[in-house]
mmCIF file of C-alpha atoms and ligand atoms in Angstrom:
data_model
loop_
_atom_site.group_PDB
_atom_site.id
_atom_site.type_symbol
_atom_site.label_atom_id
_atom_site.label_comp_id
_atom_site.label_asym_id
_atom_site.label_seq_id
_atom_site.Cartn_x
_atom_site.Cartn_y
_atom_site.Cartn_z
ATOM 1 C CA MET A 1 88.485 118.351 120.193
ATOM 2 C CA ALA A 2 89.929 119.474 116.831
ATOM 3 C CA LEU A 3 91.569 116.063 116.317
ATOM 4 C CA ASN A 4 88.269 114.227 116.944
ATOM 5 C CA LEU A 5 86.515 116.545 114.524
ATOM 6 C CA TRP A 6 89.232 115.892 111.902
ATOM 7 C CA ARG A 7 88.891 112.162 112.466
ATOM 8 C CA CYS A 8 85.117 112.381 111.989
ATOM 9 C CA VAL A 9 85.552 114.372 108.755
ATOM 10 C CA MET A 10 88.099 111.814 107.451
ATOM 11 C CA LYS A 11 85.769 108.894 108.311
ATOM 12 C CA ARG A 12 82.963 110.505 106.317
ATOM 13 C CA ALA A 13 85.351 111.274 103.470
ATOM 14 C CA GLU A 14 86.556 107.657 103.365
ATOM 15 C CA ALA A 15 82.957 106.448 103.207
ATOM 16 C CA ARG A 16 82.366 108.897 100.343
ATOM 17 C CA TRP A 17 85.503 107.689 98.640
ATOM 18 C CA CYS A 18 83.839 104.243 98.536
ATOM 19 C CA LEU A 19 86.932 102.759 100.161
ATOM 20 C CA TYR A 20 85.001 100.353 102.345
ATOM 21 C CA ARG A 21 81.668 100.083 100.522
ATOM 22 C CA SER A 22 80.899 96.587 99.131
ATOM 23 C CA LEU A 23 79.772 96.303 95.504
ATOM 24 C CA TYR A 24 76.772 94.123 96.325
ATOM 25 C CA ASN A 25 74.205 94.089 99.127
ATOM 26 C CA SER A 26 70.609 92.904 99.550
ATOM 27 C CA SER A 27 69.382 95.519 97.056
ATOM 28 C CA HIS A 28 71.316 93.557 94.396
ATOM 29 C CA GLY A 29 69.748 90.270 95.553
ATOM 30 C CA PHE A 30 72.959 89.416 97.432
ATOM 31 C CA ASN A 31 72.171 87.438 100.610
ATOM 32 C CA GLU A 32 75.543 87.465 102.398
ATOM 33 C CA SER A 33 74.538 85.269 105.342
ATOM 34 C CA GLU A 34 73.104 82.661 102.947
ATOM 35 C CA VAL A 35 76.233 82.517 100.761
ATOM 36 C CA LYS A 36 78.469 82.376 103.876
ATOM 37 C CA ARG A 37 76.431 79.448 105.205
ATOM 38 C CA LYS A 38 76.800 77.615 101.883
ATOM 39 C CA LEU A 39 80.553 78.281 101.569
ATOM 40 C CA ALA A 40 81.116 77.175 105.188
ATOM 41 C CA GLU A 41 79.999 73.654 104.198
ATOM 42 C CA LEU A 42 82.808 73.391 101.585
ATOM 43 C CA SER A 43 85.982 72.976 103.600
ATOM 44 C CA GLY A 44 89.715 72.572 102.961
ATOM 45 C CA GLY A 45 92.888 74.618 103.227
ATOM 46 C CA SER A 46 93.445 77.929 105.026
ATOM 47 C CA VAL A 47 94.246 81.628 104.525
ATOM 48 C CA LYS A 48 96.710 82.940 107.122
ATOM 49 C CA LEU A 49 97.628 86.568 107.892
ATOM 50 C CA CYS A 50 100.807 87.790 109.551
ATOM 51 C CA LYS A 51 101.022 91.568 110.257
ATOM 52 C CA GLY A 52 104.636 92.733 110.497
ATOM 53 C CA GLU A 53 106.089 95.331 112.885
ATOM 54 C CA ASN A 54 107.328 97.105 109.751
ATOM 55 C CA GLY A 55 103.735 97.726 108.620
ATOM 56 C CA ILE A 56 103.917 95.036 105.909
ATOM 57 C CA ALA A 57 101.538 92.057 106.215
ATOM 58 C CA GLU A 58 101.886 88.638 104.576
ATOM 59 C CA LEU A 59 98.706 86.819 103.477
ATOM 60 C CA GLY A 60 99.334 83.093 102.768
ATOM 61 C CA ILE A 61 97.009 80.943 100.623
ATOM 62 C CA SER A 62 97.416 77.292 101.622
ATOM 63 C CA ASN A 63 95.644 74.185 100.354
ATOM 64 C CA SER A 64 98.613 71.926 99.722
ATOM 65 C CA SER A 65 96.708 68.852 98.502
ATOM 66 C CA ARG A 66 94.936 70.977 95.886
ATOM 67 C CA LYS A 67 97.611 73.380 94.613
ATOM 68 C CA ASN A 68 96.247 76.150 96.850
ATOM 69 C CA ALA A 69 92.793 76.048 95.222
ATOM 70 C CA LEU A 70 90.286 78.193 97.109
ATOM 71 C CA SER A 71 87.677 76.073 98.922
ATOM 72 C CA GLY A 72 84.458 77.588 100.303
ATOM 73 C CA THR A 73 85.938 78.026 103.787
ATOM 74 C CA MET A 74 89.069 79.606 102.274
ATOM 75 C CA MET A 75 86.893 82.167 100.463
ATOM 76 C CA LEU A 76 85.344 82.982 103.860
ATOM 77 C CA GLU A 77 88.776 83.183 105.543
ATOM 78 C CA LEU A 78 90.053 85.460 102.759
ATOM 79 C CA GLU A 79 87.163 87.861 103.471
ATOM 80 C CA GLU A 80 87.864 87.727 107.223
ATOM 81 C CA ARG A 81 91.593 88.503 106.712
ATOM 82 C CA ILE A 82 90.704 91.460 104.481
ATOM 83 C CA SER A 83 88.281 92.767 107.137
ATOM 84 C CA ASP A 84 91.183 92.528 109.603
ATOM 85 C CA LEU A 85 93.449 94.471 107.237
ATOM 86 C CA GLU A 86 90.780 97.176 106.764
ATOM 87 C CA LYS A 87 91.008 97.808 110.533
ATOM 88 C CA TRP A 88 94.849 97.776 110.636
ATOM 89 C CA LYS A 89 95.566 101.501 110.822
ATOM 90 C CA GLU A 90 99.389 101.048 111.030
ATOM 91 C CA GLY A 91 99.438 98.968 107.829
ATOM 92 C CA LYS A 92 101.409 100.171 104.809
ATOM 93 C CA GLY A 93 102.005 97.100 102.642
ATOM 94 C CA LEU A 94 100.708 93.589 101.885
ATOM 95 C CA ILE A 95 102.281 90.561 100.192
ATOM 96 C CA VAL A 96 99.835 87.872 98.963
ATOM 97 C CA TYR A 97 101.495 84.492 98.275
ATOM 98 C CA GLY A 98 100.766 80.785 97.942
ATOM 99 C CA THR A 99 102.531 78.181 100.053
ATOM 100 C CA GLU A 100 104.869 75.565 98.536
ATOM 101 C CA ASP A 101 105.227 75.709 94.741
ATOM 102 C CA THR A 102 101.954 77.279 93.586
ATOM 103 C CA PHE A 103 100.337 80.712 93.913
ATOM 104 C CA CYS A 104 96.689 79.548 93.550
ATOM 105 C CA SER A 105 94.977 77.153 91.114
ATOM 106 C CA GLY A 106 91.639 78.995 91.278
ATOM 107 C CA GLY A 107 88.363 77.837 92.749
ATOM 108 C CA ASP A 108 88.527 74.384 94.354
ATOM 109 C CA LEU A 109 86.804 72.188 91.773
ATOM 110 C CA ASN A 110 85.068 70.244 94.539
ATOM 111 C CA THR A 111 83.596 73.530 95.814
ATOM 112 C CA ILE A 112 82.812 74.708 92.277
ATOM 113 C CA LYS A 113 80.915 71.488 91.481
ATOM 114 C CA ALA A 114 78.860 71.863 94.659
ATOM 115 C CA ILE A 115 77.745 75.378 93.607
ATOM 116 C CA SER A 116 77.455 74.862 89.834
ATOM 117 C CA ASN A 117 73.770 75.857 89.818
ATOM 118 C CA ALA A 118 72.890 79.369 88.619
ATOM 119 C CA LYS A 119 71.819 80.813 92.007
ATOM 120 C CA ASP A 120 74.749 79.552 94.086
ATOM 121 C CA GLY A 121 77.211 80.450 91.308
ATOM 122 C CA LEU A 122 75.940 84.033 91.187
ATOM 123 C CA MET A 123 76.065 84.356 94.996
ATOM 124 C CA MET A 124 79.683 83.058 95.042
ATOM 125 C CA CYS A 125 80.532 85.435 92.181
ATOM 126 C CA MET A 126 79.167 88.448 94.091
ATOM 127 C CA PHE A 127 80.859 87.328 97.337
ATOM 128 C CA MET A 128 84.258 87.001 95.613
ATOM 129 C CA GLN A 129 83.793 90.277 93.708
ATOM 130 C CA ASN A 130 83.028 92.034 97.009
ATOM 131 C CA THR A 131 86.054 90.403 98.649
ATOM 132 C CA LEU A 132 88.600 91.059 95.875
ATOM 133 C CA THR A 133 87.343 94.620 95.333
ATOM 134 C CA ARG A 134 87.900 95.268 99.067
ATOM 135 C CA LEU A 135 91.390 93.734 98.734
ATOM 136 C CA GLN A 136 92.127 96.057 95.817
ATOM 137 C CA ARG A 137 90.774 99.063 97.771
ATOM 138 C CA LEU A 138 92.850 98.445 100.924
ATOM 139 C CA PRO A 139 94.891 101.561 101.804
ATOM 140 C CA LEU A 140 97.999 99.317 101.664
ATOM 141 C CA ILE A 141 100.442 98.868 98.783
ATOM 142 C CA SER A 142 99.860 95.247 97.762
ATOM 143 C CA VAL A 143 102.044 92.763 95.873
ATOM 144 C CA ALA A 144 101.067 89.310 94.567
ATOM 145 C CA LEU A 145 104.131 87.040 94.841
ATOM 146 C CA ILE A 146 103.586 84.478 92.087
ATOM 147 C CA GLN A 147 105.564 81.252 92.422
ATOM 148 C CA GLY A 148 104.367 78.420 90.172
ATOM 149 C CA LYS A 149 100.879 78.684 88.713
ATOM 150 C CA ALA A 150 98.210 81.400 89.082
ATOM 151 C CA ILE A 151 95.343 79.654 87.276
ATOM 152 C CA GLY A 152 91.696 80.691 86.713
ATOM 153 C CA GLY A 153 90.483 82.355 89.916
ATOM 154 C CA GLY A 154 94.140 82.406 91.011
ATOM 155 C CA ALA A 155 94.924 84.623 88.006
ATOM 156 C CA GLU A 156 91.958 86.811 88.988
ATOM 157 C CA LEU A 157 93.195 87.004 92.606
ATOM 158 C CA CYS A 158 96.620 88.293 91.532
ATOM 159 C CA THR A 159 95.013 91.125 89.502
ATOM 160 C CA ALA A 160 93.437 92.466 92.728
ATOM 161 C CA CYS A 161 96.905 93.433 94.014
ATOM 162 C CA ASP A 162 98.644 96.666 92.978
ATOM 163 C CA PHE A 163 101.758 94.830 91.755
ATOM 164 C CA ARG A 164 102.774 91.303 90.676
ATOM 165 C CA LEU A 165 106.218 89.758 91.158
ATOM 166 C CA MET A 166 106.874 86.449 89.391
ATOM 167 C CA THR A 167 109.556 83.839 90.040
ATOM 168 C CA GLU A 168 111.335 82.003 87.201
ATOM 169 C CA GLY A 169 109.109 79.353 85.626
ATOM 170 C CA SER A 170 105.910 80.815 87.110
ATOM 171 C CA GLU A 171 102.816 81.404 84.992
ATOM 172 C CA ILE A 172 99.562 83.379 85.057
ATOM 173 C CA ARG A 173 96.766 81.814 83.028
ATOM 174 C CA PHE A 174 93.084 82.722 82.688
ATOM 175 C CA VAL A 175 91.769 79.222 81.812
ATOM 176 C CA HIS A 176 88.088 80.153 82.156
ATOM 177 C CA LYS A 177 87.371 79.644 78.437
ATOM 178 C CA HIS A 178 88.377 75.975 78.756
ATOM 179 C CA MET A 179 85.977 75.728 81.690
ATOM 180 C CA GLY A 180 83.177 77.059 79.465
ATOM 181 C CA ILE A 181 82.905 80.228 81.544
ATOM 182 C CA VAL A 182 84.312 83.763 81.717
ATOM 183 C CA PRO A 183 86.031 85.387 84.728
ATOM 184 C CA GLY A 184 83.545 86.206 87.480
ATOM 185 C CA TRP A 185 85.706 87.410 90.395
ATOM 186 C CA GLY A 186 86.332 90.789 88.703
ATOM 187 C CA GLY A 187 89.484 89.524 86.946
ATOM 188 C CA ALA A 188 88.401 90.549 83.434
ATOM 189 C CA SER A 189 87.537 94.138 84.452
ATOM 190 C CA ARG A 190 90.846 94.489 86.349
ATOM 191 C CA LEU A 191 92.881 92.877 83.535
ATOM 192 C CA ILE A 192 91.505 95.446 81.051
ATOM 193 C CA GLN A 193 92.598 98.209 83.442
ATOM 194 C CA LEU A 194 96.062 96.640 83.726
ATOM 195 C CA VAL A 195 96.938 95.705 80.130
ATOM 196 C CA GLY A 196 94.268 97.334 77.958
ATOM 197 C CA SER A 197 91.287 95.775 76.178
ATOM 198 C CA ARG A 198 93.168 94.303 73.184
ATOM 199 C CA GLN A 199 95.754 92.459 75.264
ATOM 200 C CA ALA A 200 93.054 91.376 77.723
ATOM 201 C CA LEU A 201 90.937 89.930 74.915
ATOM 202 C CA LYS A 202 93.907 87.888 73.633
ATOM 203 C CA LEU A 203 94.771 86.557 77.103
ATOM 204 C CA LEU A 204 91.156 85.655 77.936
ATOM 205 C CA SER A 205 89.883 84.336 74.588
ATOM 206 C CA GLY A 206 93.116 82.412 74.008
ATOM 207 C CA ALA A 207 93.470 81.222 77.630
ATOM 208 C CA LEU A 208 97.137 82.030 76.974
ATOM 209 C CA ARG A 209 99.997 81.034 79.276
ATOM 210 C CA ILE A 210 101.640 84.226 80.576
ATOM 211 C CA PRO A 211 105.267 83.617 81.671
ATOM 212 C CA PRO A 212 107.195 86.322 83.587
ATOM 213 C CA GLU A 213 108.905 87.972 80.619
ATOM 214 C CA HIS A 214 105.639 88.311 78.677
ATOM 215 C CA ALA A 215 103.759 89.518 81.769
ATOM 216 C CA ILE A 216 106.353 92.256 82.246
ATOM 217 C CA SER A 217 106.311 93.237 78.545
ATOM 218 C CA ILE A 218 102.517 93.828 78.595
ATOM 219 C CA GLY A 219 102.517 95.574 81.991
ATOM 220 C CA LEU A 220 100.828 92.766 83.916
ATOM 221 C CA ALA A 221 103.861 92.012 86.104
ATOM 222 C CA ASP A 222 106.315 94.425 87.730
ATOM 223 C CA GLY A 223 109.378 92.285 88.257
ATOM 224 C CA THR A 224 110.869 88.807 88.464
ATOM 225 C CA LEU A 225 112.476 87.269 91.528
ATOM 226 C CA SER A 226 115.442 85.031 90.986
ATOM 227 C CA SER A 227 115.432 83.689 94.525
ATOM 228 C CA ALA A 228 114.785 80.159 95.584
ATOM 229 C CA ALA A 229 111.317 79.347 96.929
ATOM 230 C CA ASP A 230 112.233 79.765 100.598
ATOM 231 C CA SER A 231 113.626 83.302 100.220
ATOM 232 C CA ALA A 232 111.101 84.679 97.701
ATOM 233 C CA LEU A 233 109.042 86.263 100.512
ATOM 234 C CA GLU A 234 112.180 87.979 101.850
ATOM 235 C CA GLU A 235 112.954 89.282 98.354
ATOM 236 C CA ALA A 236 109.363 90.521 97.959
ATOM 237 C CA GLN A 237 109.695 92.359 101.296
ATOM 238 C CA LYS A 238 112.837 94.064 99.954
ATOM 239 C CA TRP A 239 111.033 94.970 96.705
ATOM 240 C CA ILE A 240 108.080 96.633 98.449
ATOM 241 C CA THR A 241 110.141 98.531 101.050
ATOM 242 C CA PRO A 242 110.973 101.654 98.956
ATOM 243 C CA TYR A 243 107.218 102.179 98.423
ATOM 244 C CA THR A 244 106.217 101.694 102.070
ATOM 245 C CA LYS A 245 109.089 103.598 103.695
ATOM 246 C CA GLY A 246 107.969 106.552 105.861
ATOM 247 C CA ALA A 247 104.820 107.467 107.771
ATOM 248 C CA ALA A 248 101.923 105.017 107.473
ATOM 249 C CA ASN A 249 99.318 107.750 107.003
ATOM 250 C CA VAL A 250 101.183 109.151 103.971
ATOM 251 C CA THR A 251 101.623 105.777 102.315
ATOM 252 C CA ARG A 252 97.966 105.024 102.995
ATOM 253 C CA ALA A 253 96.933 108.424 101.614
ATOM 254 C CA MET A 254 98.919 107.766 98.412
ATOM 255 C CA LYS A 255 97.123 104.464 97.900
ATOM 256 C CA LYS A 256 93.735 106.106 98.594
ATOM 257 C CA LEU A 257 94.432 108.623 95.821
ATOM 258 C CA ILE A 258 95.095 105.784 93.389
ATOM 259 C CA VAL A 259 91.943 103.917 94.440
ATOM 260 C CA CYS A 260 89.760 106.972 93.938
ATOM 261 C CA GLY A 261 91.364 107.929 90.635
ATOM 262 C CA ARG A 262 91.123 104.379 89.266
ATOM 263 C CA GLU A 263 87.506 103.639 90.187
ATOM 264 C CA HIS A 264 85.614 106.296 88.362
ATOM 265 C CA LEU A 265 83.027 104.386 86.272
ATOM 266 C CA PHE A 266 84.644 101.084 87.315
ATOM 267 C CA GLU A 267 81.631 99.787 89.236
ATOM 268 C CA ASP A 268 79.515 99.808 86.090
ATOM 269 C CA ALA A 269 82.047 97.592 84.260
ATOM 270 C CA ILE A 270 82.373 95.059 87.056
ATOM 271 C CA ARG A 271 78.601 94.720 87.466
ATOM 272 C CA LYS A 272 78.300 93.974 83.744
ATOM 273 C CA GLU A 273 81.001 91.296 84.203
ATOM 274 C CA LYS A 274 78.767 89.666 86.811
ATOM 275 C CA ASP A 275 75.810 89.684 84.389
ATOM 276 C CA ILE A 276 77.905 88.104 81.607
ATOM 277 C CA PHE A 277 79.340 85.565 84.079
ATOM 278 C CA ALA A 278 75.746 84.547 84.910
ATOM 279 C CA THR A 279 75.003 83.702 81.260
ATOM 280 C CA VAL A 280 77.641 80.912 81.119
ATOM 281 C CA TRP A 281 78.016 79.721 84.706
ATOM 282 C CA GLY A 282 76.551 76.196 85.106
ATOM 283 C CA GLY A 283 75.878 76.005 81.360
ATOM 284 C CA PRO A 284 76.587 72.898 79.221
ATOM 285 C CA SER A 285 80.218 73.874 78.443
ATOM 286 C CA ASN A 286 80.915 74.609 82.117
ATOM 287 C CA LEU A 287 79.374 71.342 83.321
ATOM 288 C CA GLN A 288 81.207 69.441 80.576
ATOM 289 C CA ALA A 289 84.517 71.012 81.592
ATOM 290 C CA LEU A 290 83.883 70.244 85.260
ATOM 291 C CA SER A 291 83.285 66.585 84.409
ATOM 292 C CA GLU A 292 86.557 66.442 82.433
ATOM 293 C CA ARG A 293 88.772 68.135 85.125
ATOM 294 C CA THR A 294 91.327 69.177 82.495
ATOM 295 C CA LYS A 295 94.900 69.692 83.730
ATOM 296 C CA TYR A 296 96.705 72.813 82.520
ATOM 297 C CA ASN A 297 100.236 71.590 83.046
HETATM 298 C C1 LIG B 301 85.873 81.990 88.618
HETATM 299 C C2 LIG B 301 87.068 81.115 88.897
HETATM 300 C C3 LIG B 301 86.867 79.747 88.340
HETATM 301 C C4 LIG B 301 85.655 79.200 88.965
HETATM 302 O O1 LIG B 301 85.534 79.304 90.195
HETATM 303 O O2 LIG B 301 84.841 78.621 88.200
HETATM 304 C C5 LIG B 301 88.004 78.809 88.624
HETATM 305 O O3 LIG B 301 89.048 79.169 89.122
HETATM 306 S S1 LIG B 301 87.711 77.146 88.205
HETATM 307 C C6 LIG B 301 89.246 76.305 88.592
HETATM 308 C C7 LIG B 301 90.243 76.570 87.528
HETATM 309 N N1 LIG B 301 91.466 75.834 87.808
HETATM 310 C C8 LIG B 301 91.716 74.613 87.317
HETATM 311 O O4 LIG B 301 90.929 74.041 86.586
HETATM 312 C C9 LIG B 301 93.027 74.022 87.719
HETATM 313 C C10 LIG B 301 93.054 72.516 87.460
HETATM 314 N N2 LIG B 301 94.344 71.970 87.882
HETATM 315 C C11 LIG B 301 95.429 72.037 87.078
HETATM 316 O O5 LIG B 301 95.432 72.559 85.994
HETATM 317 C C12 LIG B 301 96.706 71.426 87.630
HETATM 318 O O6 LIG B 301 96.371 70.704 88.805
HETATM 319 C C13 LIG B 301 97.790 72.467 87.984
HETATM 320 C C14 LIG B 301 98.348 73.062 86.705
HETATM 321 C C15 LIG B 301 97.209 73.551 88.878
HETATM 322 C C16 LIG B 301 98.911 71.744 88.739
HETATM 323 O O7 LIG B 301 99.331 70.625 87.973
HETATM 324 P P1 LIG B 301 100.359 69.591 88.624
HETATM 325 O O8 LIG B 301 100.575 68.515 87.616
HETATM 326 O O9 LIG B 301 101.522 70.323 89.173
HETATM 327 O O10 LIG B 301 99.596 68.987 89.886
HETATM 328 P P2 LIG B 301 98.308 68.010 89.846
HETATM 329 O O11 LIG B 301 97.486 68.293 88.656
HETATM 330 O O12 LIG B 301 98.737 66.616 90.090
HETATM 331 O O13 LIG B 301 97.524 68.558 91.133
HETATM 332 C C17 LIG B 301 97.836 68.094 92.435
HETATM 333 C C18 LIG B 301 96.517 67.846 93.106
HETATM 334 O O14 LIG B 301 95.822 69.123 93.228
HETATM 335 C C19 LIG B 301 94.520 68.969 92.688
HETATM 336 N N3 LIG B 301 94.069 70.265 92.172
HETATM 337 C C20 LIG B 301 94.773 71.120 91.408
HETATM 338 N N4 LIG B 301 94.036 72.207 91.111
HETATM 339 C C21 LIG B 301 92.825 72.039 91.725
HETATM 340 C C22 LIG B 301 91.617 72.795 91.814
HETATM 341 N N5 LIG B 301 91.502 73.989 91.222
HETATM 342 N N6 LIG B 301 90.574 72.277 92.526
HETATM 343 C C23 LIG B 301 90.690 71.054 93.144
HETATM 344 N N7 LIG B 301 91.807 70.274 93.109
HETATM 345 C C24 LIG B 301 92.847 70.781 92.400
HETATM 346 C C25 LIG B 301 94.662 67.946 91.605
HETATM 347 O O15 LIG B 301 93.414 67.397 91.292
HETATM 348 C C26 LIG B 301 95.598 66.967 92.285
HETATM 349 O O16 LIG B 301 94.862 66.207 93.218
HETATM 350 P P3 LIG B 301 94.634 64.640 92.949
HETATM 351 O O17 LIG B 301 93.810 64.185 94.107
HETATM 352 O O18 LIG B 301 96.020 64.062 92.880
HETATM 353 O O19 LIG B 301 93.913 64.587 91.626
#
């Protein structure tokens, strides 16, 4: 009886701690079923989840013909995998990685072109902000394993993890300015939290390449992996182990403390990011950039 009561108290506390509350719902004009229907039409690639016996899950972003760019269906799969992880009570850690030689090259430009009007762009923005905020709030210690490029939305995705490990020659780059837009998946608000407003302004307004050594020096990355591509995941597992060792409920409680401490006043900032995103999305610079399909080699 006492245990059930304790469980009920904890459930209410978690709800109060905003651990599982989405940022946007119908009161914000967010029509989730409508945006899911639209994204389901834009296919390609996959997002796979493997939950380990050791309490560490691996989430793999895969769209090999498009450098792991996130198509509409991949955005939906990402949300489904995160829902799965929210229910995984034995979970302690999570490694997010891209298959082959790239982390993620951002939104799939074919998907982005199909939703370049103001309404669809805003719906996608709110869907991805909900999804990446839930990723960030998971009671799991999360690591983005960056091999190759993390470009645009891919750079934003990696900021939603607690830590970032980069392999030699990899690069994080917020290329949004060259697309005539600003980050919209919450990446700007999280980058400011990670590196401070001055560094964030340089990285965003300069669309600067961020190699491993620079990322570490400004506090964006937490380590470099020297391993070859096929053993990077194994090395990331070793890196995360000291932080996930021990009882799952304690590790999860530690992460919950961090989430609650970090988010005070955060929701205001991220909602303003959405409003600013709406002023440039689908505008002349954005449409021009989409027609040029610049390569950021
Ligand atoms: C809010 C987020 C924001 C948004 O949603 O608006 C975005 O994330 S917009 C997308 C931002 N990302 C880009 O613009 C990346 C563009 N691609 C590149 O810069 C390069 O492809 C690079 C650096 C990722 C890899 O260069 P590399 O020379 O190694 O390979 P290729 O360029 O030959 O690419 C192979 C193949 O993949 C296709 N590709 C790459 N990225 C994307 C993408 N984001 N969407 C769709 N397709 C992509 C590329 O076109 C090549 O296909 P091919 O048929 O051979 O042209």
